[in-house]
Coordinates of C-alpha atoms and ligand atoms in Angstrom, one line a residue:
X1 CA 33.4 26.0 105.8
X2 CA 29.8 25.0 105.1
X3 CA 30.7 21.5 103.9
X4 CA 27.4 20.5 102.6
X5 CA 26.9 23.7 100.5
X6 CA 30.5 23.5 99.3
X7 CA 30.0 19.9 98.2
X8 CA 26.7 20.7 96.4
X9 CA 28.3 23.6 94.5
X10 CA 31.4 21.5 93.7
X11 CA 29.0 18.8 92.2
X12 CA 27.3 21.6 90.2
X13 CA 30.6 22.8 88.9
X14 CA 31.5 19.3 87.7
X15 CA 28.1 18.9 86.1
X16 CA 28.3 22.3 84.5
X17 CA 31.7 21.7 83.0
X18 CA 30.6 18.3 81.5
X19 CA 27.2 19.5 80.3
X20 CA 28.3 22.9 78.9
X21 CA 32.0 22.7 78.1
X22 CA 33.3 26.1 77.1
X23 CA 35.2 26.5 73.8
X24 CA 37.0 29.8 74.4
X25 CA 37.4 30.5 70.7
X26 CA 33.6 30.2 70.1
X27 CA 32.9 32.1 73.3
X28 CA 34.9 35.1 72.0
X29 CA 33.2 35.0 68.6
X30 CA 29.7 34.9 70.3
X31 CA 30.3 37.5 73.0
X32 CA 32.0 40.8 72.3
X33 CA 31.9 41.6 76.0
X34 CA 33.8 38.5 77.1
X35 CA 37.2 40.3 77.7
X36 CA 35.5 43.0 79.8
X37 CA 33.6 40.5 81.9
X38 CA 36.5 38.1 82.5
X39 CA 39.2 40.6 83.3
X40 CA 39.6 42.9 86.3
X41 CA 42.0 45.6 87.3
X42 CA 43.4 47.4 90.3
X43 CA 44.9 50.7 89.2
X44 CA 47.4 49.9 86.4
X45 CA 47.4 46.1 87.1
X46 CA 45.2 44.0 84.9
X47 CA 44.2 40.4 85.4
X48 CA 42.8 38.7 82.3
X49 CA 41.4 35.2 82.6
X50 CA 39.1 35.5 79.6
X51 CA 41.2 32.8 77.8
X52 CA 40.2 30.2 80.4
X53 CA 37.3 27.9 79.7
X54 CA 34.8 29.6 82.0
X55 CA 31.5 31.3 81.5
X56 CA 29.1 33.4 83.6
X57 CA 27.7 30.3 85.2
X58 CA 31.2 29.1 86.2
X59 CA 32.1 32.4 87.8
X60 CA 28.7 32.6 89.5
X61 CA 29.2 29.1 91.0
X62 CA 32.8 29.9 92.0
X63 CA 31.6 33.0 93.8
X64 CA 29.0 30.9 95.7
X65 CA 31.8 28.3 96.5
X66 CA 33.9 31.1 98.0
X67 CA 30.9 32.0 100.2
X68 CA 30.4 28.4 101.3
X69 CA 34.1 28.0 102.1
X70 CA 34.1 31.2 104.1
X71 CA 36.9 33.0 102.2
X72 CA 35.9 36.4 103.5
X73 CA 35.5 35.4 107.1
X74 CA 38.9 33.6 107.1
X75 CA 40.5 36.6 105.3
X76 CA 39.2 38.9 108.0
X77 CA 40.4 36.5 110.7
X78 CA 43.9 36.6 109.3
X79 CA 44.0 40.4 109.1
X80 CA 42.7 40.6 112.7
X81 CA 45.5 38.4 114.1
X82 CA 43.5 35.3 114.9
X83 CA 45.5 32.1 115.3
X84 CA 44.5 30.7 112.0
X85 CA 47.8 28.7 111.8
X86 CA 46.1 26.1 114.1
X87 CA 48.8 23.4 114.0
X88 CA 51.4 25.9 115.4
X89 CA 48.9 28.0 117.3
X90 CA 50.0 31.2 115.7
X91 CA 48.6 34.3 114.1
X92 CA 49.4 35.0 110.4
X93 CA 50.4 38.6 110.1
X94 CA 52.9 39.2 107.3
X95 CA 50.4 41.8 106.1
X96 CA 51.4 43.9 109.2
X97 CA 55.0 44.0 108.0
X98 CA 53.9 46.3 105.1
X99 CA 51.8 48.5 107.3
X100 CA 54.4 49.8 109.8
X101 CA 53.2 52.0 112.6
X102 CA 49.5 51.2 112.0
X103 CA 47.2 51.0 114.9
X104 CA 46.3 47.4 115.7
X105 CA 46.1 44.6 115.6
X106 CA 47.3 43.9 119.1
X107 CA 48.2 40.2 119.1
X108 CA 48.7 38.2 122.3
X109 CA 49.5 41.5 124.0
X110 CA 51.9 42.7 121.3
X111 CA 51.5 46.1 119.6
X112 CA 52.3 44.7 116.2
X113 CA 52.3 48.0 114.3
X114 CA 54.7 49.7 116.7
X115 CA 57.2 46.7 116.8
X116 CA 57.2 46.5 113.0
X117 CA 57.9 50.2 112.7
X118 CA 60.7 50.0 115.2
X119 CA 62.5 47.1 113.3
X120 CA 62.0 48.9 110.0
X121 CA 63.6 52.0 111.4
X122 CA 66.5 50.1 112.9
X123 CA 67.0 48.3 109.5
X124 CA 66.9 51.6 107.7
X125 CA 69.5 53.2 110.0
X126 CA 71.8 50.2 109.5
X127 CA 71.2 50.1 105.8
X128 CA 72.0 53.8 105.5
X129 CA 75.2 53.4 107.6
X130 CA 76.4 50.5 105.4
X131 CA 75.5 52.3 102.1
X132 CA 77.2 55.5 103.2
X133 CA 80.3 53.7 104.3
X134 CA 79.8 54.8 108.0
X135 CA 79.4 51.1 109.0
X136 CA 82.5 49.9 107.2
X137 CA 84.6 46.8 107.7
X138 CA 87.3 46.2 110.4
X139 CA 89.9 48.0 108.4
X140 CA 87.7 51.0 107.8
X141 CA 87.0 50.3 104.2
X142 CA 83.4 50.8 103.0
X143 CA 81.3 47.7 102.3
X144 CA 81.0 46.9 98.6
X145 CA 79.4 43.4 98.8
X146 CA 76.8 41.8 101.0
X147 CA 76.5 38.0 101.3
X148 CA 73.2 36.8 102.6
X149 CA 73.3 33.3 104.1
X150 CA 69.9 31.8 104.4
X151 CA 67.7 29.2 102.7
X152 CA 64.0 28.7 101.8
X153 CA 62.0 31.8 102.9
X154 CA 65.2 33.3 104.2
X155 CA 66.7 33.3 100.7
X156 CA 64.1 33.0 97.9
X157 CA 62.3 36.2 98.6
X158 CA 65.3 38.5 98.9
X159 CA 67.0 36.8 95.9
X160 CA 63.9 37.2 93.8
X161 CA 63.3 40.9 94.8
X162 CA 67.0 41.8 94.4
X163 CA 67.0 40.6 90.8
X164 CA 63.6 42.2 90.1
X165 CA 64.8 45.6 91.3
X166 CA 68.1 45.7 89.5
X167 CA 67.4 49.1 87.9
X168 CA 67.1 50.6 91.4
X169 CA 70.4 49.3 92.8
X170 CA 72.6 52.0 94.1
X171 CA 74.2 50.3 97.1
X172 CA 76.6 47.4 97.7
X173 CA 76.2 44.3 95.5
X174 CA 74.0 41.6 97.1
X175 CA 75.0 37.9 96.8
X176 CA 73.1 34.9 98.2
X177 CA 74.3 31.6 99.6
X178 CA 71.8 29.0 100.4
X179 CA 72.9 25.4 99.5
X180 CA 74.7 23.2 102.0
X181 CA 76.8 22.2 99.0
X182 CA 80.2 23.8 99.8
X183 CA 80.5 24.8 96.2
X184 CA 77.9 27.5 96.7
X185 CA 79.7 29.4 99.4
X186 CA 83.1 28.7 97.9
X187 CA 82.2 30.1 94.5
X188 CA 80.5 33.1 96.0
X189 CA 83.3 34.1 98.4
X190 CA 86.0 33.4 95.8
X191 CA 85.3 36.7 94.0
X192 CA 85.0 38.8 97.1
X193 CA 87.3 40.8 99.4
X194 CA 86.7 40.0 103.1
X195 CA 87.7 43.6 104.0
X196 CA 84.7 45.0 102.1
X197 CA 82.2 42.2 102.6
X198 CA 79.3 42.1 105.1
X199 CA 77.8 38.7 105.8
X200 CA 74.1 38.6 106.9
X201 CA 73.0 35.4 108.5
X202 CA 69.3 35.1 107.9
X203 CA 67.4 32.3 109.6
X204 CA 64.1 32.5 111.4
X205 CA 65.0 29.7 113.7
X206 CA 68.8 30.1 113.6
X207 CA 69.0 26.3 113.7
X208 CA 68.8 25.4 110.0
X209 CA 71.7 23.2 109.3
X210 CA 72.5 24.7 105.8
X211 CA 72.5 28.2 107.1
X212 CA 74.5 27.6 110.3
X213 CA 77.1 25.5 108.5
X214 CA 77.6 28.2 105.8
X215 CA 77.7 30.9 108.5
X216 CA 80.5 29.0 110.2
X217 CA 82.4 28.8 106.9
X218 CA 81.9 32.5 106.3
X219 CA 83.1 33.3 109.9
X220 CA 86.3 31.2 109.3
X221 CA 86.8 33.1 106.0
X222 CA 86.7 36.5 107.8
X223 CA 88.8 35.3 110.7
X224 CA 91.5 33.9 108.5
X225 CA 91.8 37.1 106.5
X226 CA 91.2 39.7 109.1
X227 CA 91.5 38.1 112.6
X228 CA 88.9 37.0 115.1
X229 CA 88.2 40.6 116.3
X230 CA 87.1 41.6 112.8
X231 CA 84.0 39.3 112.9
X232 CA 81.8 41.9 114.7
X233 CA 82.3 44.4 111.8
X234 CA 81.5 41.9 109.1
X235 CA 78.4 40.1 110.4
X236 CA 74.8 41.0 110.9
X237 CA 71.9 38.7 111.6
X238 CA 68.1 38.4 111.0
X239 CA 66.2 36.0 113.2
X240 CA 63.3 35.4 115.6
X241 CA 65.8 33.5 117.9
X242 CA 67.7 36.4 119.4
X243 CA 69.3 34.2 122.1
X244 CA 70.8 31.8 119.5
X245 CA 72.2 34.8 117.5
X246 CA 73.9 36.1 120.6
X247 CA 75.4 32.7 121.2
X248 CA 76.8 32.9 117.6
X249 CA 78.6 36.1 118.6
X250 CA 76.8 38.8 116.6
X251 CA 76.3 42.1 118.5
X252 CA 72.7 42.9 119.5
X253 CA 72.8 46.2 117.5
X254 CA 73.4 44.2 114.4
X255 CA 70.5 41.8 114.9
X256 CA 67.1 42.5 113.3
X257 CA 64.2 40.5 114.6
X258 CA 60.8 39.3 113.4
X259 CA 58.1 37.2 115.1
X260 CA 56.5 33.8 115.0
X261 CA 53.5 35.3 113.2
X262 CA 55.6 35.7 110.1
X263 CA 56.0 32.5 108.2
X264 CA 59.4 32.0 106.5
X265 CA 58.0 32.2 103.0
X266 CA 56.1 35.4 103.9
X267 CA 59.1 37.1 105.5
X268 CA 60.7 39.2 102.8
X269 CA 58.8 42.3 103.9
X270 CA 60.6 42.6 107.3
X271 CA 64.1 42.1 108.5
X272 CA 64.7 39.2 106.0
X273 CA 64.5 41.9 103.3
X274 CA 67.6 43.6 104.8
X275 CA 70.0 42.7 101.9
X276 CA 67.4 44.2 99.5
X277 CA 67.2 47.3 101.5
X278 CA 70.9 47.7 101.6
X279 CA 71.0 47.3 97.8
X280 CA 68.2 49.6 96.8
X281 CA 67.9 51.9 99.8
X282 CA 65.3 52.3 102.6
X283 CA 63.1 54.5 100.4
X284 CA 62.7 52.0 97.6
X285 CA 62.2 49.2 100.1
X286 CA 59.3 51.2 101.7
X287 CA 57.8 51.6 98.2
X288 CA 57.9 47.8 97.9
X289 CA 56.0 47.6 101.2
X290 CA 53.5 50.3 100.1
X291 CA 52.7 48.4 97.0
X292 CA 52.1 45.2 99.0
X293 CA 49.9 47.1 101.4
X294 CA 47.9 48.5 98.6
X295 CA 47.2 45.0 97.4
X296 CA 46.3 44.0 101.0
X297 CA 43.7 46.8 101.1
X298 CA 42.4 45.7 97.7
X299 CA 42.1 42.1 98.9
X300 CA 40.5 43.2 102.2
X301 CA 37.9 45.6 100.8
X302 CA 37.0 44.9 97.1
X303 CA 34.0 42.5 96.5
X304 CA 35.2 39.1 95.5
X305 CA 33.8 39.4 91.9
X306 CA 36.4 42.2 91.2
X307 CA 39.0 41.1 93.8
X308 CA 42.2 40.1 92.0
X309 CA 43.7 37.6 94.5
X310 CA 40.2 36.1 95.0
X311 CA 39.7 35.7 91.2
X312 CA 43.2 34.3 90.7
X313 CA 42.6 31.9 93.5
X314 CA 39.1 30.8 92.3
X315 CA 40.3 30.2 88.7
X316 CA 43.4 28.5 90.0
X317 CA 41.2 26.2 92.2
X318 CA 38.9 25.6 89.2
X319 CA 41.8 24.4 87.1
X320 CA 43.2 22.2 89.8
X321 CA 40.1 20.6 91.3
X322 CA 37.4 20.7 88.6
X323 CA 39.6 20.5 85.5
X324 CA 42.0 18.2 87.3
X325 CA 45.1 20.0 85.9
X326 CA 48.1 18.7 87.9
X327 CA 50.3 21.7 87.4
X328 CA 50.5 25.4 86.5
X329 CA 53.2 27.2 84.7
X330 CA 54.2 30.7 85.7
X331 CA 56.0 32.5 82.9
X332 CA 57.1 36.0 83.5
X333 CA 57.9 37.8 80.3
X334 CA 60.2 39.8 82.4
X335 CA 63.8 38.6 82.7
X336 CA 64.2 40.4 86.1
X337 CA 61.5 38.1 87.5
X338 CA 63.6 35.0 86.6
X339 CA 63.4 33.8 90.2
X340 CA 59.7 34.4 90.6
X341 CA 58.8 30.8 89.7
X342 CA 61.2 29.5 92.3
X343 CA 59.8 31.9 94.8
X344 CA 56.3 30.9 94.0
X345 CA 57.2 27.2 94.3
X346 CA 57.9 27.7 98.0
X347 CA 55.0 30.1 98.5
X348 CA 52.5 27.9 96.8
X349 CA 53.8 24.3 97.3
X350 CA 54.9 24.7 100.9
X351 CA 51.6 26.4 101.7
X352 CA 49.2 24.2 99.9
X353 CA 50.9 20.9 99.3
X354 CA 49.0 19.3 102.1
X355 CA 46.9 16.1 102.5
X356 CA 45.3 16.7 105.8
X357 CA 42.3 19.0 106.2
X358 CA 41.8 21.5 109.1
X359 CA 39.7 18.9 111.0
X360 CA 42.6 16.4 110.8
X361 CA 40.9 14.1 108.2
X362 CA 42.2 13.5 104.7
X363 CA 41.4 16.3 102.3
X364 CA 38.3 16.0 100.2
X365 CA 39.7 17.3 97.0
X366 CA 43.1 17.5 95.3
X367 CA 45.3 20.3 96.8
X368 CA 48.0 22.5 95.5
X369 CA 49.3 21.9 91.9
X370 CA 52.9 21.6 90.8
X371 CA 54.1 25.1 90.2
X372 CA 56.9 25.7 87.8
X373 CA 58.2 28.1 85.1
X374 CA 61.0 30.1 83.6
X375 CA 61.0 33.5 82.0
X376 CA 59.7 34.0 78.5
X377 CA 60.9 34.1 75.8
X378 CA 63.4 31.5 76.9
X379 CA 60.8 29.0 77.9
X380 CA 59.4 29.1 74.3
X381 CA 62.6 27.5 73.1
X382 CA 62.5 24.8 75.8
X383 CA 59.2 23.4 77.2
X384 CA 56.5 25.3 75.4
X385 CA 56.3 22.4 72.9
X386 CA 54.6 20.4 75.8
X387 CA 52.3 23.3 76.7
X388 CA 51.0 23.5 73.1
X389 CA 50.9 19.9 72.1
X390 CA 51.5 17.7 75.2
X391 CA 48.8 15.3 76.5
X392 CA 48.3 17.2 79.8
X393 CA 46.6 20.6 80.0
X394 CA 48.8 22.9 82.0
X395 CA 47.2 26.3 82.7
X396 CA 49.8 29.1 82.1
X397 CA 50.1 32.4 83.9
X398 CA 51.9 35.1 81.9
X399 CA 53.2 38.2 83.6
X400 CA 54.4 41.2 81.5
X401 CA 55.0 44.9 81.9
X402 CA 53.8 47.4 79.2
X403 CA 57.2 49.2 79.6
X404 CA 60.8 48.2 80.2
X405 CA 63.3 50.2 82.1
X406 CA 65.5 50.7 79.0
X407 CA 64.0 53.3 76.7
X408 CA 66.9 52.8 74.2
X409 CA 65.8 49.1 73.8
X410 CA 62.1 49.8 73.3
X411 CA 62.0 47.7 70.2
X412 CA 63.2 44.7 72.2
X413 CA 60.4 45.3 74.8
X414 CA 57.9 45.4 72.0
X415 CA 59.2 42.0 70.7
X416 CA 58.8 40.7 74.3
X417 CA 55.2 41.9 74.5
X418 CA 54.4 40.5 71.0
X419 CA 55.8 37.1 72.0
X420 CA 53.8 37.0 75.3
X421 CA 50.6 37.8 73.5
X422 CA 51.4 35.4 70.7
X423 CA 51.8 32.5 73.2
X424 CA 48.5 33.0 75.0
X425 CA 46.8 33.4 71.6
X426 CA 48.4 30.3 70.2
X427 CA 47.4 28.2 73.3
X428 CA 43.8 29.4 72.9
X429 CA 43.4 29.3 69.1
X430 CA 45.4 26.2 68.2
X431 CA 45.4 25.1 64.6
X432 CA 43.1 22.6 62.9
X433 CA 44.2 19.8 60.5
X434 CA 42.6 21.8 57.7
X435 CA 44.4 25.0 58.6
X436 CA 47.7 23.1 58.8
X437 CA 47.0 21.5 55.4
X438 CA 46.1 24.8 53.7
X439 CA 49.2 26.5 55.1
X440 CA 51.5 23.7 53.9
X441 CA 49.9 23.5 50.4
X442 CA 50.3 27.3 50.1
X443 CA 54.0 26.8 50.7
X444 CA 54.1 24.5 47.7
X445 CA 54.4 21.1 49.5
X446 CA 53.2 18.0 47.7
X447 CA 49.8 16.8 48.6
X448 CA 51.0 13.3 49.7
X449 CA 53.6 14.9 52.0
X450 CA 51.0 17.3 53.4
X451 CA 48.8 14.3 54.3
X452 CA 51.7 12.7 56.1
X453 CA 53.0 15.7 58.0
X454 CA 49.9 17.8 58.7
X455 CA 48.7 15.8 61.8
X456 CA 52.0 16.7 63.5
X457 CA 51.2 20.4 62.9
X458 CA 47.8 20.3 64.6
X459 CA 47.4 22.2 67.9
X460 CA 44.3 21.3 69.9
X461 CA 43.9 24.9 71.2
X462 CA 41.4 25.9 74.0
X463 CA 44.3 25.7 76.4
X464 CA 43.8 28.1 79.3
X465 CA 46.0 31.0 80.2
X466 CA 45.9 34.0 82.5
X467 CA 47.7 37.2 81.8
X468 CA 48.8 39.7 84.4
X469 CA 49.7 43.0 82.9
X470 CA 51.3 46.0 84.6
X471 CA 52.8 49.3 83.7
X472 CA 56.4 48.9 84.9
X473 CA 58.2 46.6 87.3
X474 CA 59.0 49.2 89.8
X475 CA 59.2 48.5 93.6
X476 CA 55.5 49.3 94.3
X477 CA 54.3 47.1 91.4
X478 CA 56.6 44.2 92.5
X479 CA 55.1 44.5 96.1
X480 CA 51.6 44.4 94.6
X481 CA 52.5 41.3 92.5
X482 CA 53.9 39.3 95.4
X483 CA 51.0 40.2 97.7
X484 CA 48.6 39.2 94.9
X485 CA 50.2 35.8 94.8
X486 CA 50.3 35.5 98.6
X487 CA 46.6 36.1 98.9
X488 CA 45.8 33.9 95.9
X489 CA 47.5 31.0 97.8
X490 CA 45.5 31.9 100.8
X491 CA 42.2 31.8 98.9
X492 CA 43.1 28.4 97.4
X493 CA 44.1 27.1 100.9
X494 CA 40.7 28.1 102.2
X495 CA 39.0 26.3 99.3
X496 CA 41.1 23.2 100.0
X497 CA 40.1 23.5 103.7
X498 CA 43.8 23.2 104.8
X499 CA 46.2 25.1 107.0
X500 CA 48.4 27.0 104.5
X501 CA 50.8 28.2 107.1
X502 CA 52.6 25.2 108.5
X503 CA 55.2 23.0 106.7
X504 CA 55.4 19.7 108.6
X505 CA 56.2 17.9 105.3
X506 CA 59.8 19.2 105.4
X507 CA 60.6 17.7 108.8
X508 CA 61.1 14.0 108.1
X509 CA 63.9 14.5 105.6
X510 CA 65.7 16.9 108.0
X511 CA 65.5 14.3 110.7
X512 CA 66.8 11.5 108.5
X513 CA 69.7 13.7 107.2
X514 CA 70.9 14.2 110.8
X515 CA 70.9 10.4 111.3
X516 CA 72.7 9.8 108.0
X517 CA 75.5 12.2 108.5
X518 CA 77.7 9.9 110.6
X519 CA 76.8 7.1 108.2
X520 CA 78.2 8.8 105.1
X521 CA 81.1 10.0 107.2
X522 CA 81.9 6.3 107.8
X523 CA 81.6 6.7 111.6
X524 CA 78.5 4.5 111.9
X525 CA 77.4 1.7 109.7
X526 CA 74.2 1.5 107.7
X527 CA 72.8 -1.6 109.4
X528 CA 69.1 -1.5 109.9
X529 CA 68.5 0.9 107.0
X530 CA 66.7 -0.1 103.8
X531 CA 68.7 -2.0 101.3
X532 CA 68.7 0.9 98.8
X533 CA 70.0 3.4 101.3
X534 CA 72.6 0.9 102.6
X535 CA 73.7 0.1 99.1
X536 CA 74.1 3.7 98.2
X537 CA 76.1 4.4 101.3
X538 CA 78.4 1.4 100.5
X539 CA 79.0 2.9 97.0
X540 CA 79.6 6.4 98.3
X541 CA 82.2 5.0 100.8
X542 CA 83.9 3.1 98.0
X543 CA 84.0 6.2 95.7
X544 CA 85.0 8.7 98.3
X545 CA 88.5 10.1 98.1
X546 CA 90.1 10.1 101.5
Ligands
F6P601 O1 62.6 23.9 104.8 C1 61.5 24.5 105.4 C2 61.8 25.8 106.1 O2 61.4 25.7 107.4 C3 61.1 27.0 105.4 O3 59.8 27.1 105.7 C4 61.9 28.1 105.8 O4 61.7 29.2 105.0 C5 63.3 27.6 105.7 O5 63.2 26.2 106.1 C6 64.4 28.3 106.4 O6 64.2 28.3 107.8 P1 65.0 29.3 108.7 O7 64.7 30.7 108.3 O8 64.5 29.0 110.1 O9 66.4 29.0 108.6

């Protein structure tokens, strides 16, 4: 990071935004080439940011900013296996998971490509055996249901991908248990038959309390129904901590590993993707990887001014830092991406929700925004009111496929597309007081009533949105989309000058939860804790049924 150049360009961006604010509506009227210049594509995937309040000067300055921050050099360092995760002294190589068998990089003496290919082959053999019924349960029945027990990165990726690839499911049903709340595992297991259920315990560290507690519960469920000796047939594990898995009692041939250079939130591409692979088959899973690899190559080789992750990152950073937008909404007009916002919350907020810069000093700019969303059209009937007329400007990211998987429901897909386009158009165009008045008078409303009500029907407009359009949500496209977002988070992290690959902020709460367990169990008292926590504990103990 060339700090002085960066700060100078940042000041120029602020100055440019104040001196020459862009009204997107006027910009479209004045410039027939606007859409072509402020959109870019990679194959059949299109990124359109022309409805954001940027102009040529903005994009030019953002390009220079990326240069001053050293985006390309840091990108190359990541792909080369440098230890860019400095606080944990680790390489960051999730990209290698989608390039199995590739030559290099050799990291800390490890032939990464060969190891990735070996695990993928082992997963494929196991997935095929489960899918074909060869690896059945203890009583010989074929597996019909998989329960993946994991949380955070060991849950959100596989859950999201499983839902997204529903049209490709031809294997056992995949269920997911993450929450320590016993209700989650209880309700999941309730509908299942232990004889035909495979439990996958997914935990990078194999210490996470939620996962280990739920795994014990699942083990008791199997043992109670089928006996202790059945456990081996009904469990598999995914972890980097092979010794701890062995201690839990899962046979080594049912354990699939990964490495410390894969962050939890970047891990769906490897063994953590096992439930997805069992559900859709190894071939479809490899298509997912191939799509992500294609986006890696795009990110690595295409100049920044046409590079989709770089552009998404630069515009995202512009909204967060220069426009001071506190949040961004991700709205997939794609029901099967219903968990994408939750997945992106971890990817983005755990990566870029940081206050300390790489040099250990407080960061110089705001960092990652609040990321949230729900699928459209549902969101339109819930929170879009705030997006259109609320007092904060929240940039919106729309994702939509030109085609659905249901040819017989094409009309419904066209309605979905029309709604998606309508929302981005409405955010941009808005409606003036005069337009509201004319419309109401045309409907025959009395002039006095029109004066009273019209101000409520005004939309300020000029509200930014980005649209990501693709042909069809097939496995390869999904892989490209996820990798697009991963690299966008990376680019923004470089611009914030932070380490996007650690997550120290989740530790304190975990430590305190361990201390508080004996207190809520009534085995220790709350003396010495703050009055609020002590008061809450007292009430819990009074309300608890013994
Ligand atoms: O809560 C933070 C976190 O460490 C995430 O980063 C991770 O994805 C999740 O917990 C689960 O961790 P593990 O896979 O080690 O159980």
